[in-house]
Amino acid sequence: MNLLEENQPTDLEQMVGLSRRRFIGAGALCGAALFLGGNLLSRSVLADSVSAASGSLLGFTGIPSSTADGISLPPGYKASVLISWGQPLHAGGPAFDPSGKGTAKAQELQFGDNNDGMSLFPFPGDENRALMAINNEYTNYRYLFDHGGAPANAEDVHKAQAAEGVSVIEVRRKDGQWQFVQGSKYNRRIHGNTPMRFGGPATGDAWLRTAADNSASKVLGTFQNCANGKTPWGTYLTCEENFTDCFGSSDPQQAFDAGQKRYGASVAGKEVNWHQHDPRFDLAKNPNELNRHGWVVEIDPFDPKSVPVKRTALGRFKHENAALGETRDGRAVVYMGDDERGEFIYKFISRDRIDHKNPTANRSLLDHGTLYVARFDEGDGNPGHPKGKGQWLELTHGKNGLNAAAGFANQAQVLIHARLAASLLKATRMDRPEWIVVSPKDGQVYCTLTNNVKRGEEGQPVGGPNPREKNVYGQILRWRESADDHAAMEFDWDLFVVAGNPQVHPGAPKGGSDNVTAQNMFNSPDGLGFDPDGRLWILTDGDYSNAGDFAGMGNNQMLCADPATGEIRRFMVGPVACEVTGIAFAPDQKTLFVGIQHPGETGGSTFPEHLPNGKPRSHRTPHNSLI
Ligand code: FEO
Ligand code: CA
Ligand code: CA
């Protein structure tokens, strides 16, 4: 979402005015790339003379910004659509109905809406076959319903809930092209009403108890699934982000406590309106239902009957993604960002070691461990490339003042109110942490801080890794854990890139860091991905007005960086008014998969011109930009 003023992606314009999400498989076009290099961007195939001479990881020619309504790529690459919202997953399944008259039941059997984070799970021993687990973050009422408005009845709400969650699909490569396999026994929808259970310390706690679930151990559904993680034991982590937006209250006078307020509870909700036709989302009737969402959910994509598990040990907040690491002694680490202005960065360390020989032995690994939150120092204040030190603060009941007197009766309450606990520990309020990734080469951790127009206000001081007041461009934070061990409690940080516009604002800070030029500039970095060779891919969700502070930046885009040199080149530009989000790599790196969200969000797009069933797309009604 383009969220410079409002950092929640569920404002009315966004909920009702967006278009279908597409996957783009960007594969090497020329035969040489397919047969010589073996890697997506192998410089032995595609290097230009400059990068080959300098030893850069970047073996392609950076492309200009663009405002065109299509996919722009460097010479030698091509893109094609893999799957779209509404495609039937099963043999004989209900076809996509562009009229909006399709039922909730049909949507439960179709690819979900608004794809975001995703992971690829290759079949062992078969390089041409894989499963993909893909988040479906939210839905578009304008296109979901034939009436084009907010849900009018319970069936509408069920349809909206069915459009969110996760889609698991099988993909196969035929003649060099990855394709969706309709009818695969692995294809599955997990949505807003799928039965799942809790795991970890909050399970059974009174704060999770509802009339429908006295055990506080079972829960229906996952929704607002933003980005993702992939465990070394072959499971998928889907992250619940703006869950609060789905709740409201039938009591216009309802007062909310500190915990409810901190997670954004309101009577009106965010125009999602589920509470009007589904009492589960009515905070006047089911206040504890709010506590049952905002978690990381673990899914086994290879078992279509498996019950997803909400891993409460990882804390409850507006989760962006989950980046896996491993301590030197073999325990699992999960780095996580909480995407709201002034919220925090967390890491979880498991109690037990990963069993790499027996993947199923790790099925409860994320239920036992310790959660930490990050505090950063002020750093050296270098406007172009600040750096400093930081520490991890333990979020364990009975430590650091997290006790009953402070509002935390047990560990469950620390986890359910992780934001309040982290504030008590004086963690650093960040510029909207989005994706986090761990370098496969040196273990350094990278996190997008997408933007924060309130930096300098609301108790968010300027400084450290958040160095700019009214930050409209964003930055990418990087840190190295002490002794290169993910178990460390201290780290060194720097800003890998400070985005900016050197044409509009020459020099730091608004022109950005030295590795930002008129040729590669961008704003609002959001998605991140490391390929196996250690290239850092940067996906943007920013202001695409191409005017004012953003003049010359064009549409949202995907760039590629060499972490060693800091060099950044633009690899792809998306269509008009889209967001580029979600990334996965085929094992041989000849294909990468990337999500194109909401082309035409503000009108002006016909991408990709036709629906898969041959009918023209049923939208393109402009609505207001949020900027
Ligand atoms: Fe769903 Fe923070 O992006
Ligand atoms: Ca995002
Ligand atoms: Ca974003």
CSV table of C-alpha atoms in Angstrom, one decimal, residues 41 43-62 562 565 567-569:
chain,number,residue,atom,x,y,z
A,41,LEU,CA,21.6,-13.2,-13.0
A,43,ARG,CA,27.3,-12.6,-14.6
A,44,SER,CA,28.9,-15.3,-16.8
A,45,VAL,CA,25.9,-14.9,-18.9
A,46,LEU,CA,24.6,-11.4,-18.6
A,47,ALA,CA,27.3,-9.3,-17.1
A,48,ASP,CA,28.0,-6.0,-18.7
A,49,SER,CA,31.6,-5.1,-18.9
A,50,VAL,CA,31.6,-2.8,-15.9
A,51,SER,CA,30.1,-5.3,-13.4
A,52,ALA,CA,32.3,-8.1,-14.7
A,53,ALA,CA,35.4,-6.0,-14.3
A,54,SER,CA,34.4,-4.9,-10.8
A,55,GLY,CA,33.3,-8.3,-9.6
A,56,SER,CA,29.8,-7.1,-8.8
A,57,LEU,CA,27.1,-9.6,-8.1
A,58,LEU,CA,24.9,-7.5,-10.4
A,59,GLY,CA,25.1,-9.0,-13.8
A,60,PHE,CA,22.4,-7.1,-15.6
A,61,THR,CA,21.9,-3.6,-16.8
A,62,GLY,CA,19.8,-1.4,-14.6
A,562,ASP,CA,25.1,-6.1,-3.9
A,565,THR,CA,29.6,-2.9,-2.4
A,567,GLU,CA,25.5,-0.9,-5.3
A,568,ILE,CA,21.8,-0.9,-6.3
A,569,ARG,CA,20.3,-1.3,-9.7
